[in-house]
Amino acid sequence: MLQSKSLNVSVIFIAVALVSFIFADFSISTIDPFMELKNFSLALFQIDISQTPKLIPALFTTVSIAIVAMVISSILGFILALVFENFFVRTTLAFTRAIHELFWALIFLQIFGLNTLTALLAIIIPYSAILAKVYAEILQEHDTFPKELKGKAKASYYLYTKIPDALPHLVAYTFYRFECALRSTAILGFVGITTLGYYLSSSFMQGYYNEVWLLLIMFYIIIATIRWWINKYTVIPAILASFYYLDDFGNVNMDNFIRFITSDIIPHPIKTDKPFSEVVSWFEAIFKDEILVGVFNTILLTQISLVLTAILALITFPLVSKKFTNKFFRVVSHIFLVILRSTPEYILAYLFLQIFGPSMLPAALALMLHNGAIIGFLMGQQTDELEFRLDVTKKKNELYLYEVLPRIYSQFLAFLFYRWEIIMRESAILGILGVATLGFYIDSAIADFRLDKMMLLLVVTALLNIFIDLISKKSREYLKVEKSITSCGCDLK
């Protein structure tokens, strides 16, 4: 039997998702979606390898931006982790990491234009905040030494005891975060940065699905071979080569930055010295027409995707566990899950958008597949660590329902809640593809060059993510899962 607390939490979230389904738009607007899916699938066998050389520069740009951004983010994140207990630092970082990389890219596009600096800042700002939080948690986990070893000098304790003890864990998490940086950098191409996503977007729109497959396979190979080209022997040359390769920073005009913070993002009624009543009217119009609708749809999509993610993870984790399947089937299943978790949600949503048309369906499917694959893989690892009694049942269905699931379910919920904030961020950003979440209204505000409205909507998006993160934390505390998520050595944040 599942623990009562876990069951209570599950029932609440399932009930919320069922209510959300009533209001969600899952319509299919394309004439023949399965024909489009068939065309996309068959294009895998029509790949033209001769197109590879023209895509190599985009591949190098993607990798170089990710490397440089991670180097800077790691340094900033570690420094901030040392002062993370400061309320102002913690609050500021919570706000910055709550805004998706694509939103940051859209902001910096208005200031610096389409160049490398825009791409780097879009990754560095949220990733520094994420790394600071995780590094602080890791250091806190390793703060278990007796007072005799801590000494009186805090700096010496950190340099010679605490940090060396935590270093393998810090390096492991940084490595996993680098994989995320590659995915984030790739999708920056959808807003015009010449990474792999730029060519993916172009090929999608033109219906060149064979080129889409070629780009995806190139990306999968890069992800799958990370440990070969980024290790203790190659990391320094790779960093130096990346800094050298990224020489296009465009013409950075500080006047644009000054105008942006002193004029563009100031609410129009305030900027034009209108009376306070007009400021209130300006806010009320945006609140009723866009904020309420955007927040409502973002929450709908998030809660539906969260439950769909849970269902997929519960189905897939036995496929990669040696407790349930043979080695061959585990390898095949593992490859399948790696492909799903390596494909950014934005790319999956873009694919499903071409097949099913604009609605919440493409976004929900994308979020389910990506996040479900991640949690399914992690739960498979958790299952392999379980030890069974000698008289345990040999029937797989009984083993799953009565032995394994009750023992790992609380940990499963903890993993799920750690992804909740990520799913919320992705739900908001997927509005750029046409779903009426907050991202849809942010993108529309940028298109109309109403940057004051864009900034207001971004603040709302960040506050919503912070609110969800707080609920997630309270839920994990309620479940009282003892094992730390950050100690699993996997990227959940």
Coordinates of C-alpha atoms in Angstrom, one line a residue:
M1 CA 0.0 0.0 0.0
L2 CA 1.1 3.5 -0.7
Q3 CA 1.8 5.8 2.2
S4 CA -1.3 7.9 3.1
K5 CA 0.6 11.2 2.7
S6 CA 1.8 10.2 -0.8
L7 CA -1.7 9.1 -1.7
N8 CA -3.3 12.3 -0.4
V9 CA -0.9 14.4 -2.5
S10 CA -1.5 12.2 -5.6
V11 CA -5.3 12.5 -5.3
I12 CA -5.1 16.3 -5.1
F13 CA -2.9 16.6 -8.1
I14 CA -4.9 14.2 -10.2
A15 CA -8.2 16.0 -9.2
V16 CA -6.6 19.4 -10.3
A17 CA -5.5 17.9 -13.6
L18 CA -8.9 16.4 -14.3
V19 CA -10.5 19.8 -13.7
S20 CA -7.9 21.4 -15.9
F21 CA -8.7 18.9 -18.7
I22 CA -12.3 20.3 -18.8
F23 CA -11.0 23.9 -19.6
A24 CA -8.0 22.9 -21.8
D25 CA -8.0 23.3 -25.6
F26 CA -6.8 20.0 -27.1
S27 CA -8.2 20.5 -30.5
I28 CA -6.5 19.3 -33.7
S29 CA -6.7 21.8 -36.5
T30 CA -4.7 20.2 -39.2
I31 CA -6.5 18.4 -42.0
D32 CA -4.6 15.1 -41.9
P33 CA -2.3 15.0 -38.8
F34 CA -1.3 11.4 -39.2
M35 CA -0.2 11.9 -42.8
E36 CA 2.1 14.7 -41.6
L37 CA 3.4 12.4 -38.9
K38 CA 4.0 9.7 -41.5
N39 CA 5.8 12.2 -43.7
F40 CA 8.0 13.2 -40.8
S41 CA 8.8 9.6 -39.9
L42 CA 9.6 8.5 -43.4
A43 CA 11.9 11.5 -43.8
L44 CA 14.3 9.7 -41.5
F45 CA 15.2 7.4 -44.4
Q46 CA 15.7 10.3 -46.8
I47 CA 18.6 12.0 -44.9
D48 CA 21.1 13.7 -47.2
I49 CA 24.5 13.4 -45.5
S50 CA 26.0 15.8 -48.0
Q51 CA 24.2 18.7 -46.2
T52 CA 26.3 18.1 -43.1
P53 CA 29.2 20.5 -43.9
K54 CA 26.9 23.5 -44.1
L55 CA 25.6 22.8 -40.7
I56 CA 28.9 22.4 -39.0
P57 CA 29.3 26.1 -38.2
A58 CA 25.9 26.1 -36.4
L59 CA 27.0 23.0 -34.4
F60 CA 30.3 24.7 -33.4
T61 CA 28.4 27.9 -32.4
T62 CA 26.0 25.9 -30.3
V63 CA 28.8 24.0 -28.5
S64 CA 31.0 27.1 -28.1
I65 CA 28.2 29.2 -26.6
A66 CA 27.3 26.4 -24.2
I67 CA 30.9 26.0 -23.0
V68 CA 31.6 29.7 -22.5
A69 CA 28.2 30.3 -20.8
M70 CA 28.8 27.4 -18.5
V71 CA 32.3 28.5 -17.6
I72 CA 31.1 32.0 -16.6
S73 CA 27.9 30.6 -15.0
S74 CA 29.9 28.1 -12.9
I75 CA 32.2 30.8 -11.6
L76 CA 29.4 33.3 -10.8
G77 CA 27.2 30.5 -9.4
F78 CA 29.9 29.3 -7.0
I79 CA 30.6 32.8 -5.7
L80 CA 26.9 33.4 -5.2
A81 CA 26.5 30.0 -3.5
L82 CA 28.8 31.2 -0.8
V83 CA 26.4 34.1 0.1
F84 CA 23.2 32.3 -0.8
E85 CA 21.9 32.5 2.7
N86 CA 21.6 36.3 2.3
F87 CA 17.9 37.1 1.9
F88 CA 18.4 39.7 -0.9
V89 CA 20.7 37.3 -2.8
R90 CA 18.3 34.4 -2.5
T91 CA 15.3 36.4 -3.5
T92 CA 17.1 38.0 -6.5
L93 CA 18.3 34.6 -7.8
A94 CA 14.8 33.1 -7.3
F95 CA 13.5 35.8 -9.6
T96 CA 16.2 35.5 -12.3
R97 CA 16.1 31.7 -12.5
A98 CA 12.3 31.8 -12.8
I99 CA 12.5 33.5 -16.2
H100 CA 13.2 31.1 -19.1
E101 CA 16.3 31.4 -21.2
L102 CA 14.3 32.2 -24.3
F103 CA 12.6 35.1 -22.4
W104 CA 16.0 36.4 -21.5
A105 CA 17.1 36.1 -25.1
L106 CA 14.0 38.1 -26.2
I107 CA 14.9 40.8 -23.7
F108 CA 18.5 41.1 -24.8
L109 CA 17.5 41.1 -28.5
Q110 CA 16.0 44.5 -27.9
I111 CA 19.2 45.8 -26.4
F112 CA 22.1 44.1 -28.2
G113 CA 20.5 42.6 -31.3
L114 CA 21.2 39.2 -32.9
N115 CA 24.7 38.5 -31.7
T116 CA 26.8 36.2 -29.5
L117 CA 26.5 38.5 -26.4
T118 CA 22.7 38.1 -26.5
A119 CA 23.0 34.3 -26.5
L120 CA 25.6 34.2 -23.8
L121 CA 23.7 36.5 -21.4
A122 CA 20.4 34.6 -22.1
I123 CA 22.2 31.4 -20.7
I124 CA 24.5 32.9 -18.1
I125 CA 21.8 34.9 -16.1
P126 CA 19.4 32.0 -15.3
Y127 CA 22.1 29.4 -15.2
S128 CA 24.2 31.3 -12.7
A129 CA 21.1 31.5 -10.4
I130 CA 20.3 27.8 -10.8
L131 CA 23.9 26.8 -10.2
A132 CA 24.1 29.1 -7.1
K133 CA 21.1 27.4 -5.6
V134 CA 22.3 23.8 -6.3
Y135 CA 25.9 24.5 -5.3
A136 CA 24.6 26.0 -2.0
E137 CA 22.5 22.9 -1.4
I138 CA 25.4 20.6 -2.1
L139 CA 27.8 22.5 0.2
Q140 CA 25.1 22.4 2.9
E141 CA 24.9 18.6 2.5
H142 CA 28.6 18.4 3.1
D143 CA 28.6 20.6 6.2
T144 CA 28.8 17.6 8.5
F145 CA 32.2 17.9 10.0
P146 CA 32.8 18.2 13.7
K147 CA 33.7 21.5 15.3
E148 CA 37.3 20.4 15.7
L149 CA 37.7 20.2 11.9
K150 CA 35.9 23.4 11.2
G151 CA 38.3 25.5 13.1
K152 CA 37.9 29.3 13.7
A153 CA 38.7 30.6 10.2
K154 CA 35.7 30.1 8.0
A155 CA 37.7 30.6 4.8
S156 CA 40.2 27.9 5.7
Y157 CA 37.3 25.5 6.6
Y158 CA 35.8 26.1 3.1
L159 CA 39.0 25.9 1.2
Y160 CA 40.7 22.9 2.9
T161 CA 37.8 20.8 4.2
K162 CA 34.2 21.6 2.9
I163 CA 34.9 22.4 -0.8
P164 CA 37.4 19.5 -1.4
D165 CA 34.9 17.1 0.2
A166 CA 32.0 18.4 -2.0
L167 CA 34.1 18.9 -5.2
P168 CA 33.3 15.6 -6.9
H169 CA 29.6 16.3 -6.4
L170 CA 29.9 19.9 -7.6
V171 CA 31.8 18.8 -10.7
A172 CA 29.2 16.1 -11.4
Y173 CA 26.3 18.5 -11.3
T174 CA 28.1 21.0 -13.4
F175 CA 28.7 18.4 -16.0
Y176 CA 25.0 17.5 -16.0
R177 CA 24.0 21.2 -16.2
F178 CA 26.3 21.5 -19.3
E179 CA 24.0 19.0 -21.1
C180 CA 21.1 21.4 -20.3
A181 CA 23.1 24.3 -21.6
L182 CA 23.6 22.6 -24.9
R183 CA 19.8 22.1 -25.2
S184 CA 19.1 25.7 -24.1
T185 CA 21.7 27.1 -26.6
A186 CA 20.2 25.0 -29.4
I187 CA 16.7 26.4 -29.0
L188 CA 18.0 30.0 -29.0
G189 CA 18.1 29.5 -32.7
F190 CA 14.3 29.8 -32.7
V191 CA 14.6 33.5 -31.9
G192 CA 17.3 34.1 -34.6
I193 CA 20.6 33.1 -33.0
T194 CA 22.5 31.0 -35.5
T195 CA 22.6 27.8 -33.4
L196 CA 21.2 24.4 -34.5
G197 CA 17.7 25.6 -33.6
Y198 CA 17.9 28.3 -36.3
Y199 CA 18.2 25.7 -39.0
L200 CA 15.7 23.4 -37.3
S201 CA 13.2 26.2 -37.3
S202 CA 13.9 27.0 -41.0
S203 CA 13.7 23.3 -42.0
F204 CA 10.5 22.8 -40.1
M205 CA 8.7 25.8 -41.7
Q206 CA 9.7 24.7 -45.2
G207 CA 8.8 21.1 -44.6
Y208 CA 12.3 19.8 -45.1
Y209 CA 11.9 17.0 -42.6
N210 CA 15.0 15.1 -43.8
E211 CA 17.1 18.1 -42.8
V212 CA 15.3 18.2 -39.4
W213 CA 16.3 14.6 -38.8
L214 CA 19.9 15.3 -39.8
L215 CA 20.1 18.2 -37.4
L216 CA 18.5 16.2 -34.6
I217 CA 20.9 13.3 -35.1
M218 CA 23.8 15.6 -35.1
F219 CA 22.5 17.0 -31.8
Y220 CA 22.0 13.5 -30.3
I221 CA 25.5 12.5 -31.2
I222 CA 26.9 15.6 -29.5
I223 CA 24.9 14.9 -26.4
A224 CA 25.8 11.2 -26.4
T225 CA 29.5 11.8 -26.8
I226 CA 29.9 14.6 -24.2
R227 CA 32.1 12.5 -22.0
W228 CA 34.5 11.9 -24.9
W229 CA 35.1 15.5 -25.8
I230 CA 34.6 17.1 -22.4
N231 CA 36.8 15.5 -19.8
K232 CA 39.8 16.4 -17.6
Y233 CA 42.1 16.2 -20.6
T234 CA 40.1 18.2 -23.1
V235 CA 38.2 20.7 -21.0
I236 CA 40.9 23.5 -21.0
P237 CA 41.5 23.3 -24.8
A238 CA 37.7 23.2 -25.4
I239 CA 37.2 26.3 -23.3
L240 CA 40.1 28.2 -25.1
A241 CA 38.8 27.1 -28.5
S242 CA 35.3 28.2 -27.6
F243 CA 36.4 31.7 -26.5
Y244 CA 38.4 32.0 -29.7
Y245 CA 35.6 30.8 -31.9
L246 CA 33.0 33.3 -30.6
D247 CA 34.4 36.5 -32.0
D248 CA 31.1 38.0 -33.2
F249 CA 29.8 40.2 -30.5
G250 CA 28.3 42.7 -32.9
N251 CA 28.2 46.4 -32.2
V252 CA 27.2 46.6 -28.6
N253 CA 25.6 50.0 -28.1
M254 CA 25.3 51.0 -24.4
D255 CA 22.8 53.8 -25.5
N256 CA 20.4 51.0 -26.3
F257 CA 20.8 49.5 -22.8
I258 CA 20.3 52.9 -21.1
R259 CA 17.2 53.6 -23.2
F260 CA 15.9 50.2 -22.4
I261 CA 16.1 50.5 -18.6
T262 CA 15.2 54.2 -18.4
S263 CA 12.5 54.5 -21.0
D264 CA 11.4 51.3 -22.9
I265 CA 10.3 49.3 -19.8
I266 CA 8.7 52.2 -17.9
P267 CA 4.9 51.9 -18.1
H268 CA 3.6 54.2 -20.9
P269 CA 1.3 56.4 -18.7
I270 CA 4.1 57.0 -16.2
K271 CA 6.6 57.8 -19.0
T272 CA 4.2 60.4 -20.5
D273 CA 3.3 62.0 -17.2
K274 CA -0.3 60.8 -17.2
P275 CA -2.4 61.0 -14.1
F276 CA -2.4 58.0 -11.7
S277 CA -5.9 57.0 -12.8
E278 CA -4.6 56.3 -16.3
V279 CA -1.7 54.2 -14.8
V280 CA -4.4 52.1 -13.0
S281 CA -6.4 51.8 -16.2
W282 CA -3.3 50.7 -18.1
F283 CA -2.6 47.9 -15.6
E284 CA -6.3 46.9 -15.3
A285 CA -6.6 46.4 -19.1
I286 CA -3.5 44.2 -19.2
F287 CA -4.5 42.3 -16.1
K288 CA -8.0 41.5 -17.3
D289 CA -7.2 40.8 -21.0
E290 CA -3.8 39.1 -20.7
I291 CA -2.5 38.4 -17.3
L292 CA -5.6 36.5 -16.0
V293 CA -5.9 34.5 -19.2
G294 CA -2.2 33.9 -19.5
V295 CA -1.8 32.7 -15.9
F296 CA -4.9 30.5 -16.1
N297 CA -3.7 28.8 -19.3
T298 CA -0.2 28.4 -18.0
I299 CA -1.5 26.7 -14.8
L300 CA -3.8 24.5 -16.9
L301 CA -1.0 23.4 -19.1
T302 CA 1.4 22.9 -16.2
Q303 CA -1.0 20.7 -14.1
I304 CA -2.0 18.6 -17.1
S305 CA 1.6 18.1 -18.2
L306 CA 2.6 17.3 -14.6
V307 CA 0.2 14.4 -14.3
L308 CA 0.9 13.2 -17.8
T309 CA 4.6 13.2 -17.0
A310 CA 3.9 11.2 -13.9
I311 CA 1.9 8.6 -15.9
L312 CA 4.7 8.2 -18.5
A313 CA 7.4 7.9 -15.8
L314 CA 5.4 5.2 -14.0
I315 CA 5.0 3.3 -17.3
T316 CA 8.6 3.6 -18.5
F317 CA 10.8 3.2 -15.3
P318 CA 10.4 -0.7 -15.3
L319 CA 11.7 -0.7 -18.9
V320 CA 15.1 0.5 -17.8
S321 CA 15.3 -1.5 -14.6
K322 CA 17.1 -4.8 -14.3
K323 CA 14.4 -5.9 -11.8
F324 CA 11.9 -6.1 -14.7
T325 CA 13.6 -6.5 -18.1
N326 CA 16.6 -8.2 -19.7
K327 CA 19.7 -6.4 -20.8
F328 CA 18.8 -6.0 -24.5
F329 CA 15.4 -4.5 -23.7
R330 CA 16.9 -2.2 -21.1
V331 CA 19.5 -0.9 -23.6
V332 CA 16.9 -0.2 -26.3
S333 CA 14.6 1.5 -23.7
H334 CA 17.5 3.5 -22.3
I335 CA 18.4 4.8 -25.8
F336 CA 14.8 5.7 -26.4
L337 CA 14.5 7.6 -23.1
V338 CA 17.9 9.3 -23.7
I339 CA 16.6 10.6 -27.1
L340 CA 13.5 12.0 -25.5
R341 CA 15.2 13.7 -22.6
S342 CA 17.9 15.0 -24.9
T343 CA 15.4 16.7 -27.2
P344 CA 14.4 20.1 -25.8
E345 CA 10.7 20.5 -25.0
Y346 CA 10.5 23.5 -27.4
I347 CA 11.7 21.4 -30.4
L348 CA 9.3 18.6 -29.5
A349 CA 6.4 21.1 -29.2
Y350 CA 7.4 22.7 -32.5
L351 CA 7.3 19.2 -34.2
F352 CA 3.8 18.4 -32.7
L353 CA 2.6 21.9 -33.7
Q354 CA 3.3 21.1 -37.4
I355 CA 1.4 17.8 -37.0
F356 CA -1.6 18.8 -34.8
G357 CA -1.9 22.6 -35.2
P358 CA -1.9 25.3 -32.5
S359 CA -3.5 24.1 -29.2
M360 CA -2.4 22.9 -25.8
L361 CA -1.9 19.4 -27.3
P362 CA 1.5 19.9 -28.8
A363 CA 2.8 21.6 -25.7
A364 CA 1.4 18.9 -23.3
L365 CA 2.8 16.1 -25.4
A366 CA 6.2 17.7 -25.5
L367 CA 6.4 18.4 -21.8
M368 CA 5.1 14.9 -21.0
L369 CA 7.7 13.1 -23.2
H370 CA 10.7 15.1 -22.1
N371 CA 10.0 15.2 -18.4
G372 CA 8.6 11.7 -18.2
A373 CA 11.7 10.3 -19.8
I374 CA 13.9 12.1 -17.3
I375 CA 11.9 10.9 -14.2
G376 CA 11.4 7.4 -15.7
F377 CA 15.2 7.0 -16.1
L378 CA 15.9 8.2 -12.6
M379 CA 13.2 5.9 -11.1
G380 CA 14.7 3.0 -13.0
Q381 CA 18.0 3.7 -11.2
Q382 CA 16.2 3.9 -7.9
T383 CA 14.6 0.6 -8.5
D384 CA 17.9 -1.1 -9.2
E385 CA 19.1 -0.1 -5.8
L386 CA 16.2 -1.9 -4.0
E387 CA 16.9 -5.2 -2.2
F388 CA 14.1 -7.8 -2.2
R389 CA 13.3 -10.6 0.3
L390 CA 14.1 -14.1 -0.8
D391 CA 10.4 -14.9 -1.0
V392 CA 9.5 -12.0 -3.2
T393 CA 7.0 -12.7 -5.9
K394 CA 8.3 -13.6 -9.4
K395 CA 5.2 -12.1 -11.2
K396 CA 6.2 -8.8 -12.7
N397 CA 2.9 -7.1 -12.2
E398 CA 2.7 -8.1 -8.5
L399 CA 6.3 -7.1 -8.0
Y400 CA 5.6 -3.7 -9.6
L401 CA 2.3 -3.0 -7.7
Y402 CA 3.0 -4.4 -4.3
E403 CA 6.8 -4.4 -3.8
V404 CA 8.5 -1.7 -5.9
L405 CA 5.9 1.1 -6.3
P406 CA 5.1 1.4 -2.6
R407 CA 8.8 1.7 -1.7
I408 CA 9.8 4.3 -4.3
Y409 CA 6.6 6.3 -4.6
S410 CA 7.4 9.1 -2.2
Q411 CA 10.8 9.5 -3.9
F412 CA 9.0 9.5 -7.3
L413 CA 6.7 12.3 -6.1
A414 CA 9.8 14.3 -4.9
F415 CA 11.4 13.9 -8.3
L416 CA 8.1 15.1 -9.9
F417 CA 7.9 18.1 -7.7
Y418 CA 11.4 19.1 -8.5
R419 CA 10.4 19.1 -12.2
W420 CA 7.2 21.1 -11.4
E421 CA 9.0 24.5 -11.5
I422 CA 10.7 23.5 -14.8
I423 CA 7.4 22.4 -16.4
M424 CA 5.8 25.8 -15.3
R425 CA 8.7 27.7 -17.0
E426 CA 8.4 25.6 -20.1
S427 CA 4.6 26.0 -20.2
A428 CA 5.0 29.8 -20.1
I429 CA 7.6 29.9 -22.9
L430 CA 5.7 27.5 -25.2
G431 CA 3.2 30.3 -25.6
I432 CA 5.5 31.7 -28.2
L433 CA 4.3 28.8 -30.4
G434 CA 0.7 30.0 -30.3
V435 CA -0.7 28.5 -27.0
A436 CA -2.3 31.3 -25.0
T437 CA 0.0 31.0 -22.0
L438 CA 2.0 33.9 -20.6
G439 CA 4.6 33.5 -23.3
F440 CA 2.1 34.2 -26.0
Y441 CA 1.3 37.6 -24.6
I442 CA 5.0 38.3 -23.9
D443 CA 5.9 37.5 -27.5
S444 CA 3.0 39.7 -28.8
A445 CA 4.1 42.6 -26.6
I446 CA 7.6 42.3 -28.1
A447 CA 6.2 42.1 -31.6
D448 CA 4.3 45.3 -31.0
F449 CA 7.3 46.9 -29.3
R450 CA 5.4 47.4 -26.1
L451 CA 8.3 46.6 -23.9
D452 CA 6.7 48.1 -20.8
K453 CA 3.9 45.5 -21.1
M454 CA 6.5 42.8 -21.8
M455 CA 8.3 43.6 -18.5
L456 CA 5.1 43.5 -16.5
L457 CA 4.2 40.1 -17.9
L458 CA 7.7 38.8 -17.2
V459 CA 7.5 39.9 -13.6
V460 CA 4.1 38.0 -13.4
T461 CA 5.8 34.9 -14.9
A462 CA 8.6 35.0 -12.5
L463 CA 6.3 35.4 -9.5
L464 CA 4.1 32.5 -10.7
N465 CA 7.2 30.3 -10.9
I466 CA 8.4 31.3 -7.4
F467 CA 4.9 30.6 -6.1
I468 CA 5.0 27.1 -7.6
D469 CA 8.5 26.5 -6.3
L470 CA 7.3 27.3 -2.8
I471 CA 4.3 24.9 -3.1
S472 CA 6.7 22.2 -4.4
K473 CA 9.0 22.7 -1.5
K474 CA 6.2 22.5 1.0
S475 CA 4.9 19.3 -0.7
R476 CA 8.3 17.7 -0.4
E477 CA 8.5 18.7 3.3
Y478 CA 5.1 17.2 3.8
L479 CA 6.2 13.9 2.2
K480 CA 9.4 14.0 4.3
V481 CA 11.6 12.3 1.7
E482 CA 14.9 11.7 3.4
K483 CA 17.2 11.3 0.4
S484 CA 18.4 14.5 -1.1
I485 CA 17.5 15.1 -4.7
T486 CA 20.8 16.9 -5.4
S487 CA 22.7 13.8 -4.2
C488 CA 21.4 11.7 -7.0
G489 CA 24.0 13.1 -9.4
C490 CA 21.3 13.9 -12.0
D491 CA 19.9 17.0 -13.4
L492 CA 16.4 17.7 -12.0
K493 CA 16.5 21.5 -11.9

